[in-house]
Amino acid sequence: MTTEQTRELLRQLPSVEEVLNTPTMQALQPLLPHSIFADCARASIDEQRHAILEGELRTPDPQVIANNACTRVLSHLRPSLRRAINASGVIVHTNLGRSPLADEAVNAVVEVAKGYSTLEYSTTTLSRGSRHDHVEQLICSLTGAEAAIAVNNNAAAVMMVLNEFAAGHEAIVSRGELVEIGGSFRIPDIMALSNAAMVEVGTTNKTHLADYQAAITDDTAMLLKVHPSNYRLIGFTESVPLNDLRILADSVNEARSQSSSDPLPPFVYEDQGSGSLLRLDCFGAYAEPTVAESIKGGVDLVSFSGDKLLGGPQAGIIAGRADLIDRLKKNPLARALRLDKMTLAALETTLRLYLNPTQALTQIPTLRMLSEDVAIVEARAQALAHQLKAIEGLGCAIEVVAEIARSGGGALPMCDIPTFAVRLGFPEGEAQACERFLVSESSVPVIGRIKQDAVLLDARTLRDEELDEVAAALRAYATKRQTLSA
Ligand SMILES: *Cc1c(COP(=O)(O)O)cnc(C)c1O
């Protein structure tokens, strides 16, 4: 490869004008501003220039460059955030937006989003109201808490609680609970960010009440308990139950109230992570403890997510003692982390569905998918398999197989949820190509999972209405496959 050859190839690159004037680009011109076309043409030429400098020896083809520019232009027309079909079998899938909302919640969002609302307006006093009021009573009724506040998400809730009550003081936490939740949410980092001094006690596998006891100083502001979420210690392990932390905090408070100085009242705060408003008895011993159980167990405050097991919108809910919640409402972070009207509408409606637990189980999609009878899931898988078997040229063996679905969202990590999936068994190496097509090239991305040389489409996270779309995506794949091999 001589530099002269390279220079010659570079000279043959079309100009931006030439690319813009190709019929393919011309045809799209009315759709978007000229500047976007120019940018896309330039990016496409740059890409080819880069390829030549890297050793590409073919003469640049203006049509190929124009087609590439068109693809870039078209990607501007397609929304980046769009609906996807979850055939992964992971119910609370963080990358896929966690919990789908109940129809009623969606309707409530549309209603308040389209027009004005009573977001901060009291229809009783005809004056300014509080946005907190829409959900506080409901949370209290559902959990037995005295008071509650909802903020942007549970990470925000944890930060706010630590900032308000432990900034400049000590918070004691077990080494077995210093977890990373994902998305770089690590308990020690949040502690540092909130200016709380973290006091670690115990060991990775075992922490005893005496460890907490020994770590208490006059500066202890909090005993923090963190749900281990997506990991479990099994075997030789021990952690301190909430009740015991309550008794310890009470005895410290008792001793401090007799001292002459003005000591801090240490209190018990639990980051429950997923949180659950209903005990999911279908999971037996694996069922997550509910928020009400934490309140009953003696926490002063508990926080949890709105879009994990709860099945609502992204939010973080803090519930517990009224005097503590009052202080949180006055913390400047409450303003920075507050919920907007759409989220509040979705949250209020979702919480309202819980007032009737049977209704919650069928109308909140996350709960429905978690608890759906496996026979119904199997029937859905069979219906999908039936549709897929009718597609010609798919090039794979189609069967319905028993599989294991996961809750996701850091909940029920040890729980194998029985499910059925449609298994598309491909010749070696082709499953990945099919998976890539379903995600990148289908009009609605379909996210399944790969197991050995097969694509699995899990029927537990699919809705009946989505089966036709999955079949359409695979029909498109079969067509592409045949075109390529022709
Ligand atoms: C998921 C989780 C969080 C973060 O909650 P988000 O609502 O995602 O912000 C915090 N703590 C625990 C234990 C969790 O499981």
PDB file of N, CA, C and O in Angstrom, residues 18-85:
ATOM      1  N   GLU A  18     -22.096  16.398  -3.843  1.00  0.00           N
ATOM      2  CA  GLU A  18     -22.402  15.245  -4.700  1.00  0.00           C
ATOM      3  C   GLU A  18     -23.301  14.235  -3.980  1.00  0.00           C
ATOM      4  O   GLU A  18     -24.248  13.697  -4.555  1.00  0.00           O
ATOM      5  N   VAL A  19     -22.985  13.987  -2.720  1.00  0.00           N
ATOM      6  CA  VAL A  19     -23.804  13.029  -1.955  1.00  0.00           C
ATOM      7  C   VAL A  19     -25.220  13.574  -1.794  1.00  0.00           C
ATOM      8  O   VAL A  19     -26.209  12.863  -1.978  1.00  0.00           O
ATOM      9  N   LEU A  20     -25.303  14.888  -1.485  1.00  0.00           N
ATOM     10  CA  LEU A  20     -26.632  15.491  -1.291  1.00  0.00           C
ATOM     11  C   LEU A  20     -27.464  15.438  -2.566  1.00  0.00           C
ATOM     12  O   LEU A  20     -28.694  15.379  -2.507  1.00  0.00           O
ATOM     13  N   ASN A  21     -26.784  15.452  -3.705  1.00  0.00           N
ATOM     14  CA  ASN A  21     -27.511  15.480  -4.973  1.00  0.00           C
ATOM     15  C   ASN A  21     -27.888  14.112  -5.519  1.00  0.00           C
ATOM     16  O   ASN A  21     -28.532  14.033  -6.560  1.00  0.00           O
ATOM     17  N   THR A  22     -27.504  13.040  -4.823  1.00  0.00           N
ATOM     18  CA  THR A  22     -27.924  11.723  -5.311  1.00  0.00           C
ATOM     19  C   THR A  22     -29.441  11.610  -5.173  1.00  0.00           C
ATOM     20  O   THR A  22     -30.027  12.192  -4.248  1.00  0.00           O
ATOM     21  N   PRO A  23     -30.087  10.880  -6.087  1.00  0.00           N
ATOM     22  CA  PRO A  23     -31.560  10.785  -6.033  1.00  0.00           C
ATOM     23  C   PRO A  23     -32.065  10.251  -4.692  1.00  0.00           C
ATOM     24  O   PRO A  23     -33.094  10.716  -4.189  1.00  0.00           O
ATOM     25  N   THR A  24     -31.350   9.283  -4.098  1.00  0.00           N
ATOM     26  CA  THR A  24     -31.818   8.731  -2.820  1.00  0.00           C
ATOM     27  C   THR A  24     -31.886   9.821  -1.755  1.00  0.00           C
ATOM     28  O   THR A  24     -32.863   9.917  -1.013  1.00  0.00           O
ATOM     29  N   MET A  25     -30.843  10.657  -1.682  1.00  0.00           N
ATOM     30  CA  MET A  25     -30.842  11.731  -0.683  1.00  0.00           C
ATOM     31  C   MET A  25     -31.891  12.774  -1.047  1.00  0.00           C
ATOM     32  O   MET A  25     -32.611  13.270  -0.189  1.00  0.00           O
ATOM     33  N   GLN A  26     -31.978  13.099  -2.351  1.00  0.00           N
ATOM     34  CA  GLN A  26     -32.958  14.092  -2.805  1.00  0.00           C
ATOM     35  C   GLN A  26     -34.372  13.703  -2.389  1.00  0.00           C
ATOM     36  O   GLN A  26     -35.147  14.541  -1.950  1.00  0.00           O
ATOM     37  N   ALA A  27     -34.672  12.415  -2.492  1.00  0.00           N
ATOM     38  CA  ALA A  27     -36.027  11.951  -2.200  1.00  0.00           C
ATOM     39  C   ALA A  27     -36.414  12.211  -0.745  1.00  0.00           C
ATOM     40  O   ALA A  27     -37.581  12.416  -0.423  1.00  0.00           O
ATOM     41  N   LEU A  28     -35.416  12.198   0.135  1.00  0.00           N
ATOM     42  CA  LEU A  28     -35.722  12.367   1.565  1.00  0.00           C
ATOM     43  C   LEU A  28     -35.741  13.828   2.007  1.00  0.00           C
ATOM     44  O   LEU A  28     -36.211  14.154   3.095  1.00  0.00           O
ATOM     45  N   GLN A  29     -35.209  14.731   1.132  1.00  0.00           N
ATOM     46  CA  GLN A  29     -34.989  16.133   1.533  1.00  0.00           C
ATOM     47  C   GLN A  29     -36.168  16.825   2.226  1.00  0.00           C
ATOM     48  O   GLN A  29     -35.946  17.571   3.174  1.00  0.00           O
ATOM     49  N   PRO A  30     -37.433  16.593   1.789  1.00  0.00           N
ATOM     50  CA  PRO A  30     -38.516  17.346   2.446  1.00  0.00           C
ATOM     51  C   PRO A  30     -38.723  16.971   3.913  1.00  0.00           C
ATOM     52  O   PRO A  30     -39.385  17.684   4.649  1.00  0.00           O
ATOM     53  N   LEU A  31     -38.144  15.836   4.345  1.00  0.00           N
ATOM     54  CA  LEU A  31     -38.475  15.328   5.680  1.00  0.00           C
ATOM     55  C   LEU A  31     -37.791  16.060   6.829  1.00  0.00           C
ATOM     56  O   LEU A  31     -38.329  16.133   7.926  1.00  0.00           O
ATOM     57  N   LEU A  32     -36.596  16.560   6.593  1.00  0.00           N
ATOM     58  CA  LEU A  32     -35.807  17.123   7.701  1.00  0.00           C
ATOM     59  C   LEU A  32     -35.043  18.354   7.234  1.00  0.00           C
ATOM     60  O   LEU A  32     -34.853  18.568   6.032  1.00  0.00           O
ATOM     61  N   PRO A  33     -34.561  19.171   8.190  1.00  0.00           N
ATOM     62  CA  PRO A  33     -33.793  20.356   7.807  1.00  0.00           C
ATOM     63  C   PRO A  33     -32.519  19.984   7.030  1.00  0.00           C
ATOM     64  O   PRO A  33     -31.931  18.928   7.247  1.00  0.00           O
ATOM     65  N   HIS A  34     -32.107  20.925   6.138  1.00  0.00           N
ATOM     66  CA  HIS A  34     -30.944  20.692   5.283  1.00  0.00           C
ATOM     67  C   HIS A  34     -29.697  20.355   6.100  1.00  0.00           C
ATOM     68  O   HIS A  34     -28.889  19.517   5.712  1.00  0.00           O
ATOM     69  N   SER A  35     -29.538  21.027   7.240  1.00  0.00           N
ATOM     70  CA  SER A  35     -28.311  20.838   8.039  1.00  0.00           C
ATOM     71  C   SER A  35     -28.111  19.375   8.440  1.00  0.00           C
ATOM     72  O   SER A  35     -26.985  18.879   8.476  1.00  0.00           O
ATOM     73  N   ILE A  36     -29.197  18.677   8.703  1.00  0.00           N
ATOM     74  CA  ILE A  36     -29.078  17.275   9.102  1.00  0.00           C
ATOM     75  C   ILE A  36     -28.571  16.440   7.926  1.00  0.00           C
ATOM     76  O   ILE A  36     -27.711  15.574   8.087  1.00  0.00           O
ATOM     77  N   PHE A  37     -29.061  16.765   6.705  1.00  0.00           N
ATOM     78  CA  PHE A  37     -28.597  16.033   5.521  1.00  0.00           C
ATOM     79  C   PHE A  37     -27.105  16.261   5.310  1.00  0.00           C
ATOM     80  O   PHE A  37     -26.355  15.323   5.011  1.00  0.00           O
ATOM     81  N   ALA A  38     -26.692  17.533   5.461  1.00  0.00           N
ATOM     82  CA  ALA A  38     -25.276  17.858   5.266  1.00  0.00           C
ATOM     83  C   ALA A  38     -24.422  17.117   6.297  1.00  0.00           C
ATOM     84  O   ALA A  38     -23.391  16.529   5.953  1.00  0.00           O
ATOM     85  N   ASP A  39     -24.863  17.121   7.547  1.00  0.00           N
ATOM     86  CA  ASP A  39     -24.115  16.421   8.608  1.00  0.00           C
ATOM     87  C   ASP A  39     -23.997  14.928   8.302  1.00  0.00           C
ATOM     88  O   ASP A  39     -22.936  14.331   8.472  1.00  0.00           O
ATOM     89  N   CYS A  40     -25.099  14.342   7.849  1.00  0.00           N
ATOM     90  CA  CYS A  40     -25.092  12.902   7.586  1.00  0.00           C
ATOM     91  C   CYS A  40     -24.205  12.574   6.386  1.00  0.00           C
ATOM     92  O   CYS A  40     -23.499  11.564   6.381  1.00  0.00           O
ATOM     93  N   ALA A  41     -24.251  13.429   5.364  1.00  0.00           N
ATOM     94  CA  ALA A  41     -23.401  13.214   4.193  1.00  0.00           C
ATOM     95  C   ALA A  41     -21.934  13.298   4.616  1.00  0.00           C
ATOM     96  O   ALA A  41     -21.117  12.441   4.261  1.00  0.00           O
ATOM     97  N   ARG A  42     -21.620  14.312   5.401  1.00  0.00           N
ATOM     98  CA  ARG A  42     -20.242  14.507   5.860  1.00  0.00           C
ATOM     99  C   ARG A  42     -19.786  13.300   6.697  1.00  0.00           C
ATOM    100  O   ARG A  42     -18.689  12.776   6.489  1.00  0.00           O
ATOM    101  N   ALA A  43     -20.639  12.851   7.601  1.00  0.00           N
ATOM    102  CA  ALA A  43     -20.271  11.724   8.479  1.00  0.00           C
ATOM    103  C   ALA A  43     -20.014  10.477   7.648  1.00  0.00           C
ATOM    104  O   ALA A  43     -19.084   9.707   7.913  1.00  0.00           O
ATOM    105  N   SER A  44     -20.822  10.304   6.626  1.00  0.00           N
ATOM    106  CA  SER A  44     -20.696   9.117   5.797  1.00  0.00           C
ATOM    107  C   SER A  44     -19.397   9.174   4.962  1.00  0.00           C
ATOM    108  O   SER A  44     -18.713   8.162   4.780  1.00  0.00           O
ATOM    109  N   ILE A  45     -19.068  10.367   4.451  1.00  0.00           N
ATOM    110  CA  ILE A  45     -17.811  10.534   3.694  1.00  0.00           C
ATOM    111  C   ILE A  45     -16.612  10.326   4.631  1.00  0.00           C
ATOM    112  O   ILE A  45     -15.651   9.641   4.294  1.00  0.00           O
ATOM    113  N   ASP A  46     -16.733  10.897   5.840  1.00  0.00           N
ATOM    114  CA  ASP A  46     -15.654  10.747   6.830  1.00  0.00           C
ATOM    115  C   ASP A  46     -15.398   9.279   7.147  1.00  0.00           C
ATOM    116  O   ASP A  46     -14.253   8.858   7.291  1.00  0.00           O
ATOM    117  N   GLU A  47     -16.473   8.530   7.226  1.00  0.00           N
ATOM    118  CA  GLU A  47     -16.328   7.124   7.556  1.00  0.00           C
ATOM    119  C   GLU A  47     -15.534   6.413   6.461  1.00  0.00           C
ATOM    120  O   GLU A  47     -14.645   5.611   6.737  1.00  0.00           O
ATOM    121  N   GLN A  48     -15.845   6.762   5.201  1.00  0.00           N
ATOM    122  CA  GLN A  48     -15.136   6.149   4.077  1.00  0.00           C
ATOM    123  C   GLN A  48     -13.672   6.607   4.059  1.00  0.00           C
ATOM    124  O   GLN A  48     -12.767   5.809   3.813  1.00  0.00           O
ATOM    125  N   ARG A  49     -13.443   7.896   4.362  1.00  0.00           N
ATOM    126  CA  ARG A  49     -12.074   8.428   4.398  1.00  0.00           C
ATOM    127  C   ARG A  49     -11.261   7.651   5.435  1.00  0.00           C
ATOM    128  O   ARG A  49     -10.127   7.231   5.193  1.00  0.00           O
ATOM    129  N   HIS A  50     -11.892   7.435   6.568  1.00  0.00           N
ATOM    130  CA  HIS A  50     -11.248   6.703   7.663  1.00  0.00           C
ATOM    131  C   HIS A  50     -10.889   5.286   7.205  1.00  0.00           C
ATOM    132  O   HIS A  50      -9.781   4.815   7.447  1.00  0.00           O
ATOM    133  N   ALA A  51     -11.838   4.658   6.499  1.00  0.00           N
ATOM    134  CA  ALA A  51     -11.610   3.284   6.020  1.00  0.00           C
ATOM    135  C   ALA A  51     -10.404   3.247   5.070  1.00  0.00           C
ATOM    136  O   ALA A  51      -9.575   2.341   5.131  1.00  0.00           O
ATOM    137  N   ILE A  52     -10.307   4.248   4.193  1.00  0.00           N
ATOM    138  CA  ILE A  52      -9.181   4.293   3.240  1.00  0.00           C
ATOM    139  C   ILE A  52      -7.862   4.447   4.005  1.00  0.00           C
ATOM    140  O   ILE A  52      -6.887   3.745   3.742  1.00  0.00           O
ATOM    141  N   LEU A  53      -7.874   5.346   4.969  1.00  0.00           N
ATOM    142  CA  LEU A  53      -6.649   5.560   5.757  1.00  0.00           C
ATOM    143  C   LEU A  53      -6.269   4.304   6.543  1.00  0.00           C
ATOM    144  O   LEU A  53      -5.104   4.086   6.856  1.00  0.00           O
ATOM    145  N   GLU A  54      -7.270   3.498   6.833  1.00  0.00           N
ATOM    146  CA  GLU A  54      -7.010   2.251   7.559  1.00  0.00           C
ATOM    147  C   GLU A  54      -6.603   1.121   6.613  1.00  0.00           C
ATOM    148  O   GLU A  54      -6.358   0.002   7.058  1.00  0.00           O
ATOM    149  N   GLY A  55      -6.604   1.399   5.286  1.00  0.00           N
ATOM    150  CA  GLY A  55      -6.141   0.377   4.352  1.00  0.00           C
ATOM    151  C   GLY A  55      -7.168  -0.153   3.368  1.00  0.00           C
ATOM    152  O   GLY A  55      -6.894  -1.088   2.615  1.00  0.00           O
ATOM    153  N   GLU A  56      -8.355   0.427   3.344  1.00  0.00           N
ATOM    154  CA  GLU A  56      -9.373   0.020   2.368  1.00  0.00           C
ATOM    155  C   GLU A  56      -8.873   0.347   0.951  1.00  0.00           C
ATOM    156  O   GLU A  56      -8.448   1.463   0.684  1.00  0.00           O
ATOM    157  N   LEU A  57      -8.903  -0.650   0.061  1.00  0.00           N
ATOM    158  CA  LEU A  57      -8.291  -0.458  -1.265  1.00  0.00           C
ATOM    159  C   LEU A  57      -9.289  -0.249  -2.386  1.00  0.00           C
ATOM    160  O   LEU A  57      -8.920   0.078  -3.508  1.00  0.00           O
ATOM    161  N   ARG A  58     -10.586  -0.476  -2.076  1.00  0.00           N
ATOM    162  CA  ARG A  58     -11.566  -0.325  -3.151  1.00  0.00           C
ATOM    163  C   ARG A  58     -11.837   1.157  -3.441  1.00  0.00           C
ATOM    164  O   ARG A  58     -11.801   1.987  -2.526  1.00  0.00           O
ATOM    165  N   THR A  59     -12.145   1.440  -4.675  1.00  0.00           N
ATOM    166  CA  THR A  59     -12.498   2.806  -5.060  1.00  0.00           C
ATOM    167  C   THR A  59     -13.799   3.189  -4.361  1.00  0.00           C
ATOM    168  O   THR A  59     -14.749   2.399  -4.387  1.00  0.00           O
ATOM    169  N   PRO A  60     -13.860   4.367  -3.740  1.00  0.00           N
ATOM    170  CA  PRO A  60     -15.097   4.742  -3.041  1.00  0.00           C
ATOM    171  C   PRO A  60     -16.277   4.825  -4.009  1.00  0.00           C
ATOM    172  O   PRO A  60     -16.156   5.386  -5.092  1.00  0.00           O
ATOM    173  N   ASP A  61     -17.382   4.208  -3.622  1.00  0.00           N
ATOM    174  CA  ASP A  61     -18.581   4.196  -4.455  1.00  0.00           C
ATOM    175  C   ASP A  61     -19.558   5.248  -3.924  1.00  0.00           C
ATOM    176  O   ASP A  61     -20.088   5.109  -2.817  1.00  0.00           O
ATOM    177  N   PRO A  62     -19.794   6.321  -4.707  1.00  0.00           N
ATOM    178  CA  PRO A  62     -20.662   7.413  -4.216  1.00  0.00           C
ATOM    179  C   PRO A  62     -22.042   6.913  -3.808  1.00  0.00           C
ATOM    180  O   PRO A  62     -22.635   7.429  -2.854  1.00  0.00           O
ATOM    181  N   GLN A  63     -22.541   5.888  -4.505  1.00  0.00           N
ATOM    182  CA  GLN A  63     -23.878   5.398  -4.169  1.00  0.00           C
ATOM    183  C   GLN A  63     -23.885   4.728  -2.791  1.00  0.00           C
ATOM    184  O   GLN A  63     -24.818   4.898  -2.002  1.00  0.00           O
ATOM    185  N   VAL A  64     -22.829   3.961  -2.508  1.00  0.00           N
ATOM    186  CA  VAL A  64     -22.738   3.315  -1.194  1.00  0.00           C
ATOM    187  C   VAL A  64     -22.665   4.381  -0.103  1.00  0.00           C
ATOM    188  O   VAL A  64     -23.326   4.289   0.938  1.00  0.00           O
ATOM    189  N   ILE A  65     -21.869   5.421  -0.358  1.00  0.00           N
ATOM    190  CA  ILE A  65     -21.739   6.510   0.623  1.00  0.00           C
ATOM    191  C   ILE A  65     -23.087   7.213   0.797  1.00  0.00           C
ATOM    192  O   ILE A  65     -23.508   7.522   1.918  1.00  0.00           O
ATOM    193  N   ALA A  66     -23.801   7.424  -0.300  1.00  0.00           N
ATOM    194  CA  ALA A  66     -25.121   8.074  -0.218  1.00  0.00           C
ATOM    195  C   ALA A  66     -26.109   7.195   0.549  1.00  0.00           C
ATOM    196  O   ALA A  66     -26.883   7.690   1.377  1.00  0.00           O
ATOM    197  N   ASN A  67     -26.065   5.890   0.289  1.00  0.00           N
ATOM    198  CA  ASN A  67     -26.978   4.988   1.008  1.00  0.00           C
ATOM    199  C   ASN A  67     -26.710   5.013   2.509  1.00  0.00           C
ATOM    200  O   ASN A  67     -27.628   5.031   3.326  1.00  0.00           O
ATOM    201  N   ASN A  68     -25.437   5.022   2.824  1.00  0.00           N
ATOM    202  CA  ASN A  68     -25.036   5.088   4.225  1.00  0.00           C
ATOM    203  C   ASN A  68     -25.548   6.395   4.857  1.00  0.00           C
ATOM    204  O   ASN A  68     -26.075   6.404   5.978  1.00  0.00           O
ATOM    205  N   ALA A  69     -25.415   7.500   4.097  1.00  0.00           N
ATOM    206  CA  ALA A  69     -25.908   8.797   4.593  1.00  0.00           C
ATOM    207  C   ALA A  69     -27.424   8.737   4.797  1.00  0.00           C
ATOM    208  O   ALA A  69     -27.949   9.270   5.776  1.00  0.00           O
ATOM    209  N   CYS A  70     -28.129   8.056   3.871  1.00  0.00           N
ATOM    210  CA  CYS A  70     -29.591   7.923   3.998  1.00  0.00           C
ATOM    211  C   CYS A  70     -29.967   7.178   5.272  1.00  0.00           C
ATOM    212  O   CYS A  70     -30.909   7.557   5.975  1.00  0.00           O
ATOM    213  N   THR A  71     -29.236   6.115   5.556  1.00  0.00           N
ATOM    214  CA  THR A  71     -29.507   5.355   6.778  1.00  0.00           C
ATOM    215  C   THR A  71     -29.360   6.271   7.990  1.00  0.00           C
ATOM    216  O   THR A  71     -30.161   6.227   8.920  1.00  0.00           O
ATOM    217  N   ARG A  72     -28.320   7.108   7.953  1.00  0.00           N
ATOM    218  CA  ARG A  72     -28.128   8.051   9.065  1.00  0.00           C
ATOM    219  C   ARG A  72     -29.292   9.032   9.161  1.00  0.00           C
ATOM    220  O   ARG A  72     -29.785   9.326  10.250  1.00  0.00           O
ATOM    221  N   VAL A  73     -29.738   9.527   8.008  1.00  0.00           N
ATOM    222  CA  VAL A  73     -30.869  10.470   8.006  1.00  0.00           C
ATOM    223  C   VAL A  73     -32.111   9.789   8.582  1.00  0.00           C
ATOM    224  O   VAL A  73     -32.799  10.339   9.438  1.00  0.00           O
ATOM    225  N   LEU A  74     -32.361   8.562   8.119  1.00  0.00           N
ATOM    226  CA  LEU A  74     -33.565   7.862   8.571  1.00  0.00           C
ATOM    227  C   LEU A  74     -33.547   7.591  10.069  1.00  0.00           C
ATOM    228  O   LEU A  74     -34.591   7.598  10.720  1.00  0.00           O
ATOM    229  N   SER A  75     -32.351   7.393  10.622  1.00  0.00           N
ATOM    230  CA  SER A  75     -32.295   7.133  12.065  1.00  0.00           C
ATOM    231  C   SER A  75     -32.719   8.371  12.859  1.00  0.00           C
ATOM    232  O   SER A  75     -33.141   8.274  14.000  1.00  0.00           O
ATOM    233  N   HIS A  76     -32.629   9.566  12.210  1.00  0.00           N
ATOM    234  CA  HIS A  76     -33.126  10.781  12.879  1.00  0.00           C
ATOM    235  C   HIS A  76     -34.642  10.778  12.957  1.00  0.00           C
ATOM    236  O   HIS A  76     -35.231  11.461  13.781  1.00  0.00           O
ATOM    237  N   LEU A  77     -35.265  10.049  12.033  1.00  0.00           N
ATOM    238  CA  LEU A  77     -36.730  10.048  11.997  1.00  0.00           C
ATOM    239  C   LEU A  77     -37.330   9.038  12.959  1.00  0.00           C
ATOM    240  O   LEU A  77     -38.496   9.110  13.301  1.00  0.00           O
ATOM    241  N   ARG A  78     -36.513   8.072  13.375  1.00  0.00           N
ATOM    242  CA  ARG A  78     -37.033   7.025  14.249  1.00  0.00           C
ATOM    243  C   ARG A  78     -36.788   7.416  15.693  1.00  0.00           C
ATOM    244  O   ARG A  78     -35.670   7.786  16.041  1.00  0.00           O
ATOM    245  N   PRO A  79     -37.829   7.352  16.533  1.00  0.00           N
ATOM    246  CA  PRO A  79     -37.591   7.703  17.936  1.00  0.00           C
ATOM    247  C   PRO A  79     -36.526   6.777  18.531  1.00  0.00           C
ATOM    248  O   PRO A  79     -36.463   5.600  18.182  1.00  0.00           O
ATOM    249  N   SER A  80     -35.726   7.334  19.395  1.00  0.00           N
ATOM    250  CA  SER A  80     -34.697   6.521  20.042  1.00  0.00           C
ATOM    251  C   SER A  80     -35.326   5.703  21.174  1.00  0.00           C
ATOM    252  O   SER A  80     -35.064   4.515  21.330  1.00  0.00           O
ATOM    253  N   LEU A  81     -36.167   6.366  21.955  1.00  0.00           N
ATOM    254  CA  LEU A  81     -36.875   5.655  23.029  1.00  0.00           C
ATOM    255  C   LEU A  81     -38.199   5.180  22.476  1.00  0.00           C
ATOM    256  O   LEU A  81     -39.051   5.987  22.104  1.00  0.00           O
ATOM    257  N   ARG A  82     -38.341   3.871  22.316  1.00  0.00           N
ATOM    258  CA  ARG A  82     -39.604   3.384  21.766  1.00  0.00           C
ATOM    259  C   ARG A  82     -39.979   2.064  22.427  1.00  0.00           C
ATOM    260  O   ARG A  82     -39.206   1.504  23.200  1.00  0.00           O
ATOM    261  N   ARG A  83     -41.153   1.607  22.095  1.00  0.00           N
ATOM    262  CA  ARG A  83     -41.658   0.383  22.679  1.00  0.00           C
ATOM    263  C   ARG A  83     -40.777  -0.793  22.280  1.00  0.00           C
ATOM    264  O   ARG A  83     -40.214  -0.814  21.187  1.00  0.00           O
ATOM    265  N   ALA A  84     -40.645  -1.766  23.157  1.00  0.00           N
ATOM    266  CA  ALA A  84     -39.933  -2.991  22.826  1.00  0.00           C
ATOM    267  C   ALA A  84     -40.753  -4.160  23.349  1.00  0.00           C
ATOM    268  O   ALA A  84     -41.608  -3.991  24.221  1.00  0.00           O
ATOM    269  N   ILE A  85     -40.499  -5.333  22.787  1.00  0.00           N
ATOM    270  CA  ILE A  85     -41.207  -6.516  23.250  1.00  0.00           C
ATOM    271  C   ILE A  85     -40.258  -7.343  24.100  1.00  0.00           C
ATOM    272  O   ILE A  85     -39.170  -7.710  23.658  1.00  0.00           O
TER     273      ILE A  85
END
